[in-house]
Amino acid sequence: MAVFDILIYPDSRLKKVSRQISVVDESVKKFIFDLEETMRAGPPSVGIAAPQVGRFERIVIVDVSVKPDTPNHGKLILINPQINMKQGEVTGREGCLSVPDYTGNVARAETITLQALDLTGESKTYEMEGFEARAVQHEIDHLDGLLFLDRLVSRRNNLFKRKVYK
Amino acid sequence: MKNWYMLTFIGKDRPGIVSQVTLALYEGGGNLGEASMVRLGGNFSIMLMVHYEGSADSLEKKMSKVCTVLELQVHVDKIEGELHRHVEPDVRISIYGADRAGIVAETTGVLTEAGLNILNLESDVGGSSDNPIYIMEMEGVAGKGIDSLKSALDKLAEEKHVETRISPINTLMG
């Protein structure tokens, strides 16, 4: 077991696009165990993506089960995740292990349908909503070299749209 | 402890204020920290943390040229400040209603009593000159829990005829 160092922006590696996993072999499994250990060891977080520790492969772990009153699938290990359907939009606050001391508002799909390989290499489909869907979208963004900073929406005037009639 | 100042600039809005003010600060040896910059009623206002190894007087002198050109008033205060000291808000509150004298003092007074520490408040006046509406959006820390704020807001809505909304900020750390 090992705990990896987390890459911190402005490390340019966080902007790299990660590659697909072709086979879920023993080395991938070992890496995933260490990735989860890294997530549990650091500041409280509900997800982590492989590129955050410098491994540019399409693997994320999400676990929002610690949050009270939050519908969830428990611990999710998502390999080559792909969002097939997005519905609705909701703005919420996000922060990131790779971006300390800053949080911002980000608009995400409210409901998603997701396909990914699990730890056994089997393809699974998930439907999820709300906080868990947000966490998955945040982590999948890392696989495409995107941070929540790339999706910030203004904190100002995001609740009431004002029209001026003349 | 670093040598931090809070600089305030105010003047009639025009293009180029931010770039020219910050260029003058950069050339004068100042380093910028957190800032709030916004157009208010046709004026542009800047509140800006500046780290500068010199006196308030010398910093103000270095700003005099750009302030003359842009017709800005500047004010310099020495502050105790640090970066990387953000406090995370856990609640967002919106209040709006017909504008009238005292609406901000009344509503925020009740919320302070109910445990709210405001970290960030943005307000605006919309509607028409005949029927202005006051709109406030704030983020803060609910020191006595969110239920205490909820009941305070319900009471405000009923007694002061304002619309209110409160939602927890459930920050995702990923």
Coordinates of C-alpha atoms in Angstrom, one line a residue:
Chain A
M1 CA 0.0 0.0 0.0
A2 CA 1.2 3.5 -0.7
V3 CA -0.1 7.0 -0.4
F4 CA 0.7 9.1 -3.5
D5 CA 1.5 12.8 -3.6
I6 CA -1.3 14.9 -5.1
L7 CA -0.4 17.1 -8.0
I8 CA -1.3 20.7 -7.2
Y9 CA -2.2 23.3 -9.9
P10 CA -0.4 25.1 -11.6
D11 CA 1.3 21.8 -12.3
S12 CA 0.7 21.5 -16.0
R13 CA 0.3 17.8 -15.9
L14 CA -3.2 18.3 -14.5
K15 CA -4.2 19.6 -17.9
K16 CA -3.2 16.4 -19.7
V17 CA -5.9 14.1 -21.2
S18 CA -5.7 10.6 -19.8
R19 CA -5.7 7.4 -21.9
Q20 CA -8.2 4.5 -21.8
I21 CA -7.4 1.4 -19.8
S22 CA -7.2 -1.6 -22.1
V23 CA -7.1 -4.4 -19.5
V24 CA -7.9 -4.3 -15.8
D25 CA -4.9 -6.3 -14.7
E26 CA -3.2 -6.7 -11.4
S27 CA -1.1 -3.6 -11.7
V28 CA -4.2 -1.5 -12.4
K29 CA -5.9 -3.1 -9.3
K30 CA -2.9 -2.4 -7.1
F31 CA -2.8 1.2 -8.3
I32 CA -6.6 1.6 -7.5
F33 CA -6.0 0.3 -4.0
D34 CA -3.3 2.9 -3.5
L35 CA -5.4 5.6 -5.1
E36 CA -8.2 4.9 -2.6
E37 CA -5.7 4.9 0.2
T38 CA -4.5 8.3 -1.0
M39 CA -8.1 9.6 -1.1
R40 CA -8.8 8.4 2.5
A41 CA -5.5 9.7 3.8
G42 CA -5.8 13.3 2.6
P43 CA -8.2 16.1 3.5
P44 CA -11.8 14.8 3.5
S45 CA -12.8 14.3 -0.1
V46 CA -15.5 12.4 -2.0
G47 CA -13.5 11.5 -5.0
I48 CA -10.1 11.3 -6.7
A49 CA -9.0 10.8 -10.2
A50 CA -5.8 9.0 -11.3
P51 CA -4.2 12.0 -13.0
Q52 CA -4.3 13.8 -9.7
V53 CA -1.5 11.5 -8.6
G54 CA 0.3 11.7 -11.9
R55 CA -1.1 8.5 -13.5
F56 CA -2.7 9.5 -16.8
E57 CA -5.2 6.7 -17.1
R58 CA -9.0 6.9 -17.1
I59 CA -9.7 5.8 -13.5
V60 CA -11.7 7.6 -10.8
I61 CA -13.0 6.7 -7.4
V62 CA -16.1 8.4 -6.0
D63 CA -17.6 7.8 -2.6
V64 CA -20.2 10.3 -1.3
S65 CA -21.7 7.8 1.2
V66 CA -20.1 9.8 4.1
K67 CA -22.4 12.7 3.3
P68 CA -25.7 12.6 5.3
D69 CA -29.0 12.4 3.4
T70 CA -27.3 12.0 0.0
P71 CA -28.5 9.3 -2.4
N72 CA -25.5 7.2 -3.4
H73 CA -24.1 4.0 -4.8
G74 CA -21.5 3.6 -2.1
K75 CA -17.9 3.4 -3.2
L76 CA -17.6 3.5 -6.9
I77 CA -14.5 2.5 -8.9
L78 CA -15.0 3.8 -12.4
I79 CA -12.6 2.7 -15.1
N80 CA -13.0 4.3 -18.6
P81 CA -16.1 6.1 -17.4
Q82 CA -18.4 7.6 -20.0
I83 CA -21.5 9.8 -19.4
N84 CA -24.2 8.8 -21.9
M85 CA -26.9 11.1 -20.8
K86 CA -27.1 14.4 -18.9
Q87 CA -30.3 16.0 -17.7
G88 CA -31.0 19.3 -15.9
E89 CA -28.5 21.8 -14.6
V90 CA -27.8 22.8 -11.1
T91 CA -25.1 25.1 -9.6
G92 CA -23.2 24.0 -6.6
R93 CA -20.0 24.7 -4.7
E94 CA -16.8 22.8 -5.5
G95 CA -13.3 22.6 -4.3
C96 CA -10.5 20.2 -5.3
L97 CA -7.5 18.5 -3.6
S98 CA -5.4 19.8 -6.5
V99 CA -6.6 23.5 -5.9
P100 CA -6.1 24.3 -2.2
D101 CA -7.8 27.2 -0.5
Y102 CA -10.3 28.1 -3.2
T103 CA -13.9 27.0 -3.9
G104 CA -16.2 28.2 -6.6
N105 CA -19.6 27.7 -8.1
V106 CA -19.9 25.3 -10.9
A107 CA -23.0 24.3 -13.0
R108 CA -23.3 20.5 -13.5
A109 CA -25.9 18.2 -14.9
E110 CA -28.4 17.2 -12.2
T111 CA -28.9 13.7 -13.4
I112 CA -26.5 11.5 -15.4
T113 CA -26.4 8.0 -16.8
L114 CA -23.0 6.6 -16.7
Q115 CA -21.2 3.6 -18.1
A116 CA -17.9 2.3 -16.7
L117 CA -15.8 -0.8 -16.0
D118 CA -15.6 -2.0 -12.4
L119 CA -12.7 -3.5 -10.7
T120 CA -13.5 -6.9 -12.2
G121 CA -13.4 -5.4 -15.7
E122 CA -17.2 -5.8 -16.1
S123 CA -19.1 -3.0 -17.8
K124 CA -21.8 -1.4 -15.6
T125 CA -24.4 1.3 -16.0
Y126 CA -25.4 3.7 -13.3
E127 CA -28.1 6.3 -13.0
M128 CA -27.3 9.0 -10.4
E129 CA -28.4 12.5 -9.4
G130 CA -27.4 15.5 -7.3
F131 CA -24.2 15.4 -5.2
E132 CA -23.0 12.0 -6.4
A133 CA -23.6 13.0 -10.1
R134 CA -21.7 16.2 -9.4
A135 CA -18.8 14.3 -7.9
V136 CA -18.6 12.0 -10.9
Q137 CA -18.6 14.9 -13.3
H138 CA -15.9 16.6 -11.4
E139 CA -13.7 13.5 -11.4
I140 CA -14.3 12.7 -15.0
D141 CA -13.3 16.2 -15.9
H142 CA -9.8 15.4 -14.5
L143 CA -9.5 12.7 -17.1
D144 CA -9.9 15.3 -19.8
G145 CA -7.5 17.7 -18.2
L146 CA -10.2 20.0 -16.9
L147 CA -10.4 21.5 -13.4
F148 CA -13.5 23.0 -11.8
L149 CA -11.7 26.3 -12.4
D150 CA -12.4 25.8 -16.1
R151 CA -16.2 25.8 -15.3
L152 CA -16.6 28.5 -12.8
V153 CA -19.8 30.5 -13.0
S154 CA -20.0 34.0 -11.4
R155 CA -20.9 34.2 -7.8
R156 CA -22.6 37.4 -8.7
N157 CA -26.1 37.6 -10.1
N158 CA -26.5 33.9 -10.6
L159 CA -29.9 33.6 -8.8
F160 CA -31.9 36.5 -10.1
K161 CA -31.8 37.5 -13.7
R162 CA -32.7 41.2 -14.0
K163 CA -34.3 42.6 -17.0
V164 CA -34.4 46.3 -17.7
Y165 CA -37.3 47.5 -19.7
K166 CA -37.0 51.0 -21.2
Chain B
M1 CA 3.9 39.1 8.8
K2 CA 3.9 40.8 5.4
N3 CA 3.3 44.4 4.8
W4 CA -0.2 44.6 3.5
Y5 CA -2.3 47.6 2.5
M6 CA -6.0 47.9 1.5
L7 CA -6.4 50.3 -1.4
T8 CA -9.7 51.7 -2.4
F9 CA -10.2 53.4 -5.8
I10 CA -13.4 55.1 -6.9
G11 CA -14.2 57.0 -10.0
K12 CA -16.6 57.4 -13.0
D13 CA -16.6 54.1 -14.9
R14 CA -14.6 54.0 -18.2
P15 CA -12.7 51.2 -20.0
G16 CA -9.1 50.5 -18.8
I17 CA -9.3 51.3 -15.1
V18 CA -8.4 47.8 -13.9
S19 CA -5.5 47.4 -16.3
Q20 CA -4.0 50.9 -15.8
V21 CA -4.3 50.8 -12.0
T22 CA -2.8 47.4 -11.7
L23 CA 0.0 48.3 -14.1
A24 CA 0.9 51.3 -11.9
L25 CA 0.9 49.1 -8.9
Y26 CA 3.0 46.5 -10.5
E27 CA 5.5 49.1 -11.8
G28 CA 5.6 50.7 -8.4
G29 CA 6.6 47.4 -6.7
G30 CA 3.2 46.3 -5.3
N31 CA 1.9 42.7 -5.3
L32 CA -1.8 42.2 -5.6
G33 CA -3.8 40.0 -3.3
E34 CA -7.5 39.4 -3.0
A35 CA -9.8 42.0 -4.6
S36 CA -13.3 43.1 -5.2
M37 CA -14.0 45.2 -8.3
V38 CA -17.4 46.2 -9.4
R39 CA -19.4 48.9 -11.2
L40 CA -21.9 50.6 -8.8
G41 CA -24.3 53.2 -10.1
G42 CA -22.0 54.2 -13.0
N43 CA -18.9 54.4 -10.8
F44 CA -16.2 51.8 -10.8
S45 CA -15.0 50.7 -7.4
I46 CA -11.9 48.7 -6.5
M47 CA -10.9 47.3 -3.1
L48 CA -7.6 45.6 -3.4
M49 CA -5.1 44.0 -1.1
V50 CA -1.6 45.1 -2.0
H51 CA 1.6 43.8 -0.6
Y52 CA 4.2 46.7 -0.6
E53 CA 7.5 47.2 1.1
G54 CA 7.2 50.8 1.9
S55 CA 5.0 53.4 3.6
A56 CA 1.4 54.1 2.9
D57 CA 2.4 57.6 1.8
S58 CA 4.9 56.4 -0.7
L59 CA 2.4 53.9 -2.1
E60 CA -0.3 56.6 -2.5
K61 CA 2.2 58.9 -4.2
K62 CA 3.0 56.2 -6.7
M63 CA -0.7 56.0 -7.5
S64 CA -1.2 59.7 -8.0
K65 CA -0.4 59.8 -11.7
V66 CA -2.8 57.1 -12.7
C67 CA -5.5 58.5 -10.5
T68 CA -5.1 61.9 -12.0
V69 CA -5.3 60.5 -15.5
L70 CA -8.4 58.3 -14.7
E71 CA -10.0 60.8 -12.3
L72 CA -10.0 58.3 -9.5
Q73 CA -10.0 58.9 -5.8
V74 CA -7.6 56.6 -3.9
H75 CA -7.5 55.7 -0.3
V76 CA -4.7 53.6 1.4
D77 CA -5.0 51.8 4.7
K78 CA -2.4 49.7 6.4
I79 CA -4.1 46.4 7.3
E80 CA -3.3 43.2 9.1
G81 CA -3.8 40.7 6.3
E82 CA -2.8 37.3 5.1
L83 CA -3.6 35.3 2.0
H84 CA -4.8 31.6 2.1
R85 CA -7.1 32.3 5.0
H86 CA -10.5 31.7 3.3
V87 CA -13.4 30.8 5.5
E88 CA -15.8 28.4 3.7
P89 CA -19.4 29.6 3.7
D90 CA -22.0 26.9 4.6
V91 CA -25.2 28.8 3.7
R92 CA -26.5 31.1 0.9
I93 CA -29.4 33.4 1.5
S94 CA -31.3 35.5 -1.0
I95 CA -33.8 38.2 -0.1
Y96 CA -35.7 40.5 -2.3
G97 CA -38.6 42.8 -2.1
A98 CA -40.0 46.3 -2.8
D99 CA -37.2 48.7 -1.9
R100 CA -37.7 50.9 1.1
A101 CA -35.5 52.6 3.7
G102 CA -34.1 50.2 6.3
I103 CA -34.6 46.9 4.5
V104 CA -30.9 45.9 4.7
A105 CA -30.5 46.9 8.3
E106 CA -33.7 45.1 9.3
T107 CA -33.0 41.9 7.5
T108 CA -29.3 41.6 8.3
G109 CA -29.9 42.6 11.9
V110 CA -32.3 39.7 12.3
L111 CA -29.9 37.3 10.6
T112 CA -27.0 38.3 12.7
E113 CA -29.1 37.7 15.8
A114 CA -29.9 34.2 14.4
G115 CA -26.2 33.4 14.1
L116 CA -25.2 34.4 10.6
N117 CA -21.7 35.7 9.9
I118 CA -21.8 37.3 6.4
L119 CA -18.7 36.6 4.3
N120 CA -19.9 38.1 1.1
L121 CA -22.9 40.2 0.3
E122 CA -23.9 41.5 -3.1
S123 CA -26.9 43.7 -3.5
D124 CA -28.5 45.6 -6.2
V125 CA -31.5 47.8 -7.0
G126 CA -33.6 46.7 -9.9
G127 CA -37.2 47.3 -11.1
S128 CA -38.2 50.8 -12.2
S129 CA -37.6 54.2 -10.7
D130 CA -41.3 54.2 -9.6
N131 CA -41.2 50.7 -8.2
P132 CA -37.6 49.8 -7.3
I133 CA -36.9 46.4 -5.9
Y134 CA -34.0 45.6 -3.6
I135 CA -32.1 42.3 -4.2
M136 CA -29.6 40.9 -1.9
E137 CA -27.6 37.7 -2.1
M138 CA -25.2 36.7 0.6
E139 CA -23.1 33.8 1.6
G140 CA -22.0 33.2 5.2
V141 CA -21.5 30.9 8.1
A142 CA -24.5 29.7 10.1
G143 CA -23.0 30.0 13.6
K144 CA -26.2 28.7 15.3
G145 CA -27.2 26.2 12.5
I146 CA -29.3 26.6 9.5
D147 CA -32.7 26.0 11.2
S148 CA -32.1 29.1 13.3
L149 CA -31.7 31.1 10.1
K150 CA -34.7 29.5 8.5
S151 CA -37.1 30.5 11.2
A152 CA -35.6 34.0 11.3
L153 CA -36.2 34.3 7.5
D154 CA -39.8 32.9 7.8
K155 CA -40.5 35.6 10.3
L156 CA -38.9 38.3 8.1
A157 CA -40.9 37.2 5.1
E158 CA -44.2 37.4 7.0
E159 CA -43.5 40.6 8.9
K160 CA -41.5 42.6 6.4
H161 CA -43.1 41.4 3.2
V162 CA -39.8 40.2 1.5
E163 CA -39.2 37.0 -0.4
T164 CA -36.5 34.9 1.0
R165 CA -34.6 31.8 0.1
I166 CA -32.0 29.9 2.0
S167 CA -29.9 26.9 0.8
P168 CA -27.1 25.1 2.4
I169 CA -23.7 25.2 0.6
N170 CA -22.6 21.7 0.5
T171 CA -19.1 22.0 -0.9
L172 CA -17.9 19.1 -2.9
M173 CA -14.2 18.3 -2.4
G174 CA -12.9 16.1 -5.2

